[in-house]
Short mmCIF file of C-alpha atoms in Angstrom, two decimals:
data_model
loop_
_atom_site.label_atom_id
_atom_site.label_comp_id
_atom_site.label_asym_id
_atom_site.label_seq_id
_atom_site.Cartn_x
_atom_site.Cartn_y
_atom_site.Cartn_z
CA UNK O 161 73.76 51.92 81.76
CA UNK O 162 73.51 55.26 80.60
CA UNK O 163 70.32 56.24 83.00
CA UNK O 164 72.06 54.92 85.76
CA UNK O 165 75.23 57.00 85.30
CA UNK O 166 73.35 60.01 85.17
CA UNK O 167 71.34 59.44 88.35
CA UNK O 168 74.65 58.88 89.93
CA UNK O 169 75.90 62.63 88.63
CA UNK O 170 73.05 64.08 90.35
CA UNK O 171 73.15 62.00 93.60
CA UNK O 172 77.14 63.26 93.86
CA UNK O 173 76.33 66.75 92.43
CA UNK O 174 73.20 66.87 95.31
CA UNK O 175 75.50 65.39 98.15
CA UNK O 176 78.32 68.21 97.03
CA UNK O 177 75.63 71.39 97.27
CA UNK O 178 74.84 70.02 100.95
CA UNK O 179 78.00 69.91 102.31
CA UNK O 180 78.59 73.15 100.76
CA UNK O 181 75.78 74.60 102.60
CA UNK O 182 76.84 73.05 105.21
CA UNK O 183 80.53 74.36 105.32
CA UNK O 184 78.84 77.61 104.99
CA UNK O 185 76.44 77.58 108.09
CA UNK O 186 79.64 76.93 110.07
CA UNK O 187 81.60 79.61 108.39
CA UNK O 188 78.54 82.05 109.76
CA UNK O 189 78.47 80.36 113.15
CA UNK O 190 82.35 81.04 113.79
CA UNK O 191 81.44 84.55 112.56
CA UNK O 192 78.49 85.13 114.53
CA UNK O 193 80.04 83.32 118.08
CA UNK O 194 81.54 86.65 120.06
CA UNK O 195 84.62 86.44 121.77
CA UNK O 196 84.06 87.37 124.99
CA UNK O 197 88.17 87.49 126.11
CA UNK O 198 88.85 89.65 122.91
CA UNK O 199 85.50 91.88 123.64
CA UNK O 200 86.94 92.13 127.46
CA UNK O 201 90.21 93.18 126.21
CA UNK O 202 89.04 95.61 124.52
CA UNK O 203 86.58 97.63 126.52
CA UNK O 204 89.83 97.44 129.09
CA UNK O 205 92.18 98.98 126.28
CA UNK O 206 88.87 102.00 126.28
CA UNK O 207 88.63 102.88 129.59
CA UNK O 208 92.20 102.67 130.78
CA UNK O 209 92.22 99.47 132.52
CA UNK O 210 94.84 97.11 133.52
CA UNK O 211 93.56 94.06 131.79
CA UNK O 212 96.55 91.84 133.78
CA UNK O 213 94.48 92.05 136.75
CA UNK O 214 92.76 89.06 138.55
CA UNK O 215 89.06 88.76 137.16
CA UNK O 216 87.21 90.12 140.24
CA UNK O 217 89.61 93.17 140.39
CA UNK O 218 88.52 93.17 137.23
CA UNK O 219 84.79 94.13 137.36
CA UNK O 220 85.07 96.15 140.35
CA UNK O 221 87.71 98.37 138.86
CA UNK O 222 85.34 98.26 135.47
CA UNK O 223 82.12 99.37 137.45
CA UNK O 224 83.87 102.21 139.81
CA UNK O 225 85.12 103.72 136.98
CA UNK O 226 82.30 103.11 134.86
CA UNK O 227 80.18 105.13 137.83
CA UNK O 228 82.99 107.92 137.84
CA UNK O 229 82.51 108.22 134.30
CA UNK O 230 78.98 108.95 134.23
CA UNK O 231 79.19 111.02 137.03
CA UNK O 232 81.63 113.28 134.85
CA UNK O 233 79.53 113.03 131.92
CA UNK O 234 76.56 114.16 133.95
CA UNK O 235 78.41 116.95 135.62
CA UNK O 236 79.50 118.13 131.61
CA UNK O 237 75.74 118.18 130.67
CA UNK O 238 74.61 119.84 134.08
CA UNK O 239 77.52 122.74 132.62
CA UNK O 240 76.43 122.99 129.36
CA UNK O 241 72.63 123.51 130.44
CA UNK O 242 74.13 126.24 132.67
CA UNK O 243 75.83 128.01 130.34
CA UNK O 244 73.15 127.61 128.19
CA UNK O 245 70.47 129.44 130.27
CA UNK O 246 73.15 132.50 130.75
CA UNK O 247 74.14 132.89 127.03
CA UNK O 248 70.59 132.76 126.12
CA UNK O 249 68.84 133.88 128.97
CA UNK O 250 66.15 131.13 129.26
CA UNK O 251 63.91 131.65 132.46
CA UNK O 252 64.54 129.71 134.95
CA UNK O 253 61.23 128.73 137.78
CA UNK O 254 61.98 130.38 141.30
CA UNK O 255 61.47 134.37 142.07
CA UNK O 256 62.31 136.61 138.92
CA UNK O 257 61.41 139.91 140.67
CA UNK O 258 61.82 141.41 144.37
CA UNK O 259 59.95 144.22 145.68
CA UNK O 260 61.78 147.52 146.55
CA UNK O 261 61.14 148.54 150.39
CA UNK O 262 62.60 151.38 150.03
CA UNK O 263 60.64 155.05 150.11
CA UNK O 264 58.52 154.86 147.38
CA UNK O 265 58.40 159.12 145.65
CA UNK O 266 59.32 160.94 142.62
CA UNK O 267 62.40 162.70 143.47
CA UNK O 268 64.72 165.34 141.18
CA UNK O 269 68.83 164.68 141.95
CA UNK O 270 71.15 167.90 140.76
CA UNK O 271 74.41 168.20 141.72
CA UNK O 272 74.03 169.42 145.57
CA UNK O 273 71.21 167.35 147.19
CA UNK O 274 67.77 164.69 145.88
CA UNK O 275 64.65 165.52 146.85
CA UNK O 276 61.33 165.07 146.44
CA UNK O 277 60.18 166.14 142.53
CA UNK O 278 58.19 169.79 142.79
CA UNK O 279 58.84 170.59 139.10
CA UNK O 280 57.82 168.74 136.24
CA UNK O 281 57.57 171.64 133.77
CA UNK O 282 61.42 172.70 132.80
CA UNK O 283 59.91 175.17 129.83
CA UNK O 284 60.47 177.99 132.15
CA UNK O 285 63.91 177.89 131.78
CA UNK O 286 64.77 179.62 129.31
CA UNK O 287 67.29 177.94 127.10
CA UNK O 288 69.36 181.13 126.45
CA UNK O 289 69.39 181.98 129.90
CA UNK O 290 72.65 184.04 131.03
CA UNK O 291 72.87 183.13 134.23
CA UNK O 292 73.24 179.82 134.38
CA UNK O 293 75.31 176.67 132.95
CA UNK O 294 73.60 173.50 131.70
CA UNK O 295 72.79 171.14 134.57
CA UNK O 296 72.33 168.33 134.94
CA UNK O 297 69.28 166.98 136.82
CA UNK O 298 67.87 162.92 137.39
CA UNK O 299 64.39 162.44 137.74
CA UNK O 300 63.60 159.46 138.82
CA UNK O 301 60.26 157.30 139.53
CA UNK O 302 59.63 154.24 142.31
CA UNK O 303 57.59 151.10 141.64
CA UNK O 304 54.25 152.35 141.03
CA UNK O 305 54.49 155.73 140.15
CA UNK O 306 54.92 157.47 136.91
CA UNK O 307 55.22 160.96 135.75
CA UNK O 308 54.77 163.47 132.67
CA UNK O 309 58.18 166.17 132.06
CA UNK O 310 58.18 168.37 129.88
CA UNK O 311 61.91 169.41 129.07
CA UNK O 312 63.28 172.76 128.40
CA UNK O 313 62.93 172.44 124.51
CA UNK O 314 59.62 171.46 124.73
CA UNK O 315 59.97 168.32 124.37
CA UNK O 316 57.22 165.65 126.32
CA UNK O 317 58.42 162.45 128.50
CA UNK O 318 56.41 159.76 130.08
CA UNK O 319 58.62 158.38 132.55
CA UNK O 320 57.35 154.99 133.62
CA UNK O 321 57.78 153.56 137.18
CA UNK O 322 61.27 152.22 138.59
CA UNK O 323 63.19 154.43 135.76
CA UNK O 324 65.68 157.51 135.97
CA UNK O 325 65.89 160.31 133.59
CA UNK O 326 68.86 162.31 133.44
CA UNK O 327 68.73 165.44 131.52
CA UNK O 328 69.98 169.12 131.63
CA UNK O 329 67.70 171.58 132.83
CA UNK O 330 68.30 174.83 130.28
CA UNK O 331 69.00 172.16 126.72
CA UNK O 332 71.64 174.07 125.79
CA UNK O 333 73.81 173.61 122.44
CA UNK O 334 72.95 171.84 119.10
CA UNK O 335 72.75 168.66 120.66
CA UNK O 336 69.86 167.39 123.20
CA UNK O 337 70.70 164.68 124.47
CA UNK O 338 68.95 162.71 127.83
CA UNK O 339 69.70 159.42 129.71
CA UNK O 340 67.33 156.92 130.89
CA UNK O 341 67.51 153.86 132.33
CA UNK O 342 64.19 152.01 132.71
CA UNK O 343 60.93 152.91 130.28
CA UNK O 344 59.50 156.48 128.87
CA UNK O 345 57.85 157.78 125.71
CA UNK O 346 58.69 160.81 124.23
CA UNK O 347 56.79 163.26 121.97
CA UNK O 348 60.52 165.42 120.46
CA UNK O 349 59.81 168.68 119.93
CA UNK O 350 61.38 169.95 116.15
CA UNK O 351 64.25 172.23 116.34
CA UNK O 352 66.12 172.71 113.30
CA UNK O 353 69.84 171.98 113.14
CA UNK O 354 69.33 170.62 116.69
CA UNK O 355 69.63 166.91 117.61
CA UNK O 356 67.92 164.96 120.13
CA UNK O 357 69.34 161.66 121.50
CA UNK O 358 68.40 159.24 124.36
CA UNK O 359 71.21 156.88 125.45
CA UNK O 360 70.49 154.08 127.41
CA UNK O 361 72.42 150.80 128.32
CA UNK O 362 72.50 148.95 124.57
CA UNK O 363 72.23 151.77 122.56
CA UNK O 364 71.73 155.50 121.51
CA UNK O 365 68.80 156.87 119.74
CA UNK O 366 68.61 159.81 117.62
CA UNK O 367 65.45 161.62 117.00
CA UNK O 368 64.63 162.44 113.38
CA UNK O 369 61.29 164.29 114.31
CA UNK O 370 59.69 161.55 116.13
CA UNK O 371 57.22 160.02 119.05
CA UNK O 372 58.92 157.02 119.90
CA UNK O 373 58.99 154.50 122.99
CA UNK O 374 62.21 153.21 124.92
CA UNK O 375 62.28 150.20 127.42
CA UNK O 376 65.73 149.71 128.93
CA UNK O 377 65.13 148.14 132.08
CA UNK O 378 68.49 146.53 133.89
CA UNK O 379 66.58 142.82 134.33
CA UNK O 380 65.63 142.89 130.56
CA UNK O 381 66.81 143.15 126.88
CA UNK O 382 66.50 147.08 125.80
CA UNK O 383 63.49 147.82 122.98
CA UNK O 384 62.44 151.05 121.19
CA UNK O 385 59.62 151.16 119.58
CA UNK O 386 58.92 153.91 116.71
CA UNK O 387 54.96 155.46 117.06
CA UNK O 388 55.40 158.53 114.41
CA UNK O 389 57.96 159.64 111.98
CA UNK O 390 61.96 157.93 112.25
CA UNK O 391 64.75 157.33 114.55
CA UNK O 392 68.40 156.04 114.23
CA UNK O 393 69.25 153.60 116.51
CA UNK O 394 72.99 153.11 117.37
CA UNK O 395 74.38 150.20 119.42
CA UNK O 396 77.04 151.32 122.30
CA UNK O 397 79.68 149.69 120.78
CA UNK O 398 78.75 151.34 117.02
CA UNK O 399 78.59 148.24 115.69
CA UNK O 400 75.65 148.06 114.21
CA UNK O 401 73.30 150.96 113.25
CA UNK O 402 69.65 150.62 111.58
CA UNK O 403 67.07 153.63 110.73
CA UNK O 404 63.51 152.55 111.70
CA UNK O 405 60.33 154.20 110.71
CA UNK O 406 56.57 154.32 111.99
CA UNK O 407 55.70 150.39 112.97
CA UNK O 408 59.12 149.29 113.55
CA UNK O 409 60.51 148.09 116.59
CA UNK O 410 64.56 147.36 117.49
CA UNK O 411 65.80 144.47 119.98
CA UNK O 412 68.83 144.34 121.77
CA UNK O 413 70.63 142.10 123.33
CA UNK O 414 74.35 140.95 123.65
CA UNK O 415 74.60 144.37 121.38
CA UNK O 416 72.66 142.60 118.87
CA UNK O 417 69.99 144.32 116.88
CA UNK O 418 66.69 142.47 116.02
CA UNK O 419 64.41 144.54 114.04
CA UNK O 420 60.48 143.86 113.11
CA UNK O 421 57.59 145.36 112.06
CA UNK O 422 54.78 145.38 115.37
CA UNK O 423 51.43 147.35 116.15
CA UNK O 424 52.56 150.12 118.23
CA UNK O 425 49.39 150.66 120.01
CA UNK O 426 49.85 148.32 122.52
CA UNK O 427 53.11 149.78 123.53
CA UNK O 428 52.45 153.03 124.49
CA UNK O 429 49.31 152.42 126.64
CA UNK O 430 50.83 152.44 129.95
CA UNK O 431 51.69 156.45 129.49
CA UNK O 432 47.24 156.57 129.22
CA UNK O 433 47.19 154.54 132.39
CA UNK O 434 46.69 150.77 130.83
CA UNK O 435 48.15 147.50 131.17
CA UNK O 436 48.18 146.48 127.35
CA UNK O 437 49.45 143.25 126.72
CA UNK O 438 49.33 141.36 123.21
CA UNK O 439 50.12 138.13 122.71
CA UNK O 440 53.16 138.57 125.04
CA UNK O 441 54.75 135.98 127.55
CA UNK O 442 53.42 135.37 131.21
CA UNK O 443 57.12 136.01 132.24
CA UNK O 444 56.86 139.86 131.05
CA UNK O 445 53.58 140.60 131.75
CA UNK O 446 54.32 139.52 135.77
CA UNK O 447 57.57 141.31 135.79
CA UNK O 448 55.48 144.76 134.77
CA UNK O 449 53.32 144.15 137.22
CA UNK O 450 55.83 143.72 139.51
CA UNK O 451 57.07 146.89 139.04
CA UNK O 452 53.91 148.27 139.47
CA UNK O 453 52.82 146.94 142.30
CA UNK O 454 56.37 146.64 143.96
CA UNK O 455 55.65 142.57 145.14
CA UNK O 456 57.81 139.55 144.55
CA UNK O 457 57.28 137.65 141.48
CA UNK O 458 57.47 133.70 142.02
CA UNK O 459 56.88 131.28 138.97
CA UNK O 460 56.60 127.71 140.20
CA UNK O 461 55.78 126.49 136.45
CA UNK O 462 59.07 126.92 134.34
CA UNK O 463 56.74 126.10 131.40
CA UNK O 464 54.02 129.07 132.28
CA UNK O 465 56.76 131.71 131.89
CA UNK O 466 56.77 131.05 127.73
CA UNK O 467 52.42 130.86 128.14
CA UNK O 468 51.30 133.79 125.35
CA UNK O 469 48.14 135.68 126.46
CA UNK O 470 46.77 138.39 125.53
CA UNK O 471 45.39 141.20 128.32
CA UNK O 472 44.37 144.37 129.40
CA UNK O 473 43.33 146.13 132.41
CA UNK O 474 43.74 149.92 134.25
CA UNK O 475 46.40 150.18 136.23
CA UNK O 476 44.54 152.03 139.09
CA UNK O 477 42.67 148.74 140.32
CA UNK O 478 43.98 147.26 142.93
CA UNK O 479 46.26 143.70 143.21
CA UNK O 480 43.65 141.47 143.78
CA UNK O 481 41.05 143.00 140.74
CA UNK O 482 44.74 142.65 137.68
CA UNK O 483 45.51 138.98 139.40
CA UNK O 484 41.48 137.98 139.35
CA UNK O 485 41.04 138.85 135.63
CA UNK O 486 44.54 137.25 134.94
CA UNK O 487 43.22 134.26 136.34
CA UNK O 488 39.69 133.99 133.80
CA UNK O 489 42.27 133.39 131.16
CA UNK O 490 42.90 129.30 130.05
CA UNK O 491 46.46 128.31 131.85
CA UNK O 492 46.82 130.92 134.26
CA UNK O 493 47.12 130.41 137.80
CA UNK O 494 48.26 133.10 139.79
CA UNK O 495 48.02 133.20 144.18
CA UNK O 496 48.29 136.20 145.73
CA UNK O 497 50.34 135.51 149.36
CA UNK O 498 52.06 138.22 151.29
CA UNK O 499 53.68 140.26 149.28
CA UNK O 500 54.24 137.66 146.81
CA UNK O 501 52.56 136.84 143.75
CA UNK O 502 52.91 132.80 143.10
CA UNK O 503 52.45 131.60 139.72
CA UNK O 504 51.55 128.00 139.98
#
């Protein structure tokens, strides 16, 4: 009697675990079975729509405005790409530089007429001339032409092509100072107790007894880079100032200051009648030659713009010789069309 009681225990203890497994796998099935009314309701409540509506009212309304929706969104990101590329200045494929037809000489500006530059050599007058105030002259250079100055202190410039140099033609007072828009090197002559400043769009430098190189085209972020001895740099807005020595080179953007240590070798080549490139984008290296050259610049490859080469060549060859060695390097494609260099 006994043995029999217990098998009966574990047939009613065995039948109670199955229906409690059981009762459980329905629990999960209500669980798991979506409600498609209360999902519907829902997704109306999300996007604003009368849910009273007949049903087929019902999905068009849902899929117009779903459509609107993404157009919107799309539209946002198409913005935010935009502003994007203007806060941070990202290339963008199509031209990036356009030839200059116009007459292509050195001329000297002063206050009464411009003509075509004679004098190059201000030495000869003298700074404590009697006769005469201190005026202001602008040299200034067309794509493909440079020129060597040498100021009334003494002082030597290498004005690069497509840049202006404003300066006064006697350097009177304690303070030289000079303009420039576009790219020289200068070689300061030392005077005592005497200043010597070049102020260009971004900033202002101030010669500590220096040979120094400044790039401050309009299309590009301004640079200086220090060859021998030490500069101050001030931004326009004096927010930031930074002394740099031999090796150092200043950024500036957005009046900004990025400072790093380079090779200034490369950088002051062009003045000796190179194009020295190292390790610097396609983008930059086209734009130069641009200049140069005074053609249109077309990059059809967004992705060649960022391509890092390294290169060098004399500026006196002609087009076809720069775009021909160009070419010998991996992942350049360049095609020379009228007046138009195409980077594929």
């Amino acid at each position: 009697m006994t043995t029999i009681k217990n098998t009966d225990k574990k047939l009613t203890s065995s039948l109670e675990e199955q229906v409690s497994e059981v009762r459980s796998a329905l629990v999960r099935m209500t669980k798991l079975k979506p409600d498609t009314k209360e999902a519907w309701n829902v997704l109306c409540a999300q996007l604003g729509i009368d849910k009273d509506e007949d049903e087929s009212d019902k999905h068009v309304v849902s899929i117009g405005f779903v459509v609107k929706r993404m157009i919107a969104v799309a539209a946002c990101v198409a913005m935010v790409i935009a502003i994007y590329v203007l806060i941070y200045n990202k290339p963008v494929k199509g031209q990036v530089f356009t030839a200059d037809n116009s007459k292509q000489e050195i001329t000297l500006t002063d206050e009464s007429n411009t003509s075509v530059a004679r004098q190059f050599d201000f030495t000869k007058n003298k700074e404590n001339s009697k006769d005469s105030e201190a005026q202001l002259v602008t040299m200034e250079t067309p794509r493909g032409k440079d020129c060597q100055i040498i100021l009334a202190d003494g002082t030597k410039v290498w004005l690069n092509a497509d840049s202006k140099l404003t300066f006064s033609r006697k350097m009177l007072g304690q303070k030289r100072w000079v303009k420039l828009e576009g790219e020289a090197y200068f070689e300061v002559a030392h005077h005592a107790n005497r200043g010597f400043e070049v102020e260009t769009k971004s900033f202002v430098v101030t010669d500590l007894g220096t040979a120094f190189n400044v790039k401050a085209y309009q299309d590009k972020e301004s640079e200086v880079v220090v060859v021998d001895g030490k500069i101050k740099l001030t931004t326009n807005d004096d927010s930031q100032q930074q002394e740099l020595t031999e090796g150092m080179m200043a950024n500036v953007k957005n009046g900004k200051c990025h400072v790093q240590s380079v090779d200034p070798y490369p950088f002051m080549q062009w003045k000796d009648g190179l194009f020295y490139f190292n390790d610097a984008t396609l983008m930059d290296v086209m734009m130069d030659i641009g200049r140069w050259y005074n053609i249109n610049i077309v990059f059809e490859n967004d992705k060649a713009m960022q391509t890092r080469i390294h290169f060098v060549e004399e500026r006196n060859r002609p087009l076809n010789v720069i775009v021909g060695s160009l070419n010998e390097i991996d992942g350049v494609d360049i095609v020379i069309r009228k007046n138009e260099l195409t980077v594929k």
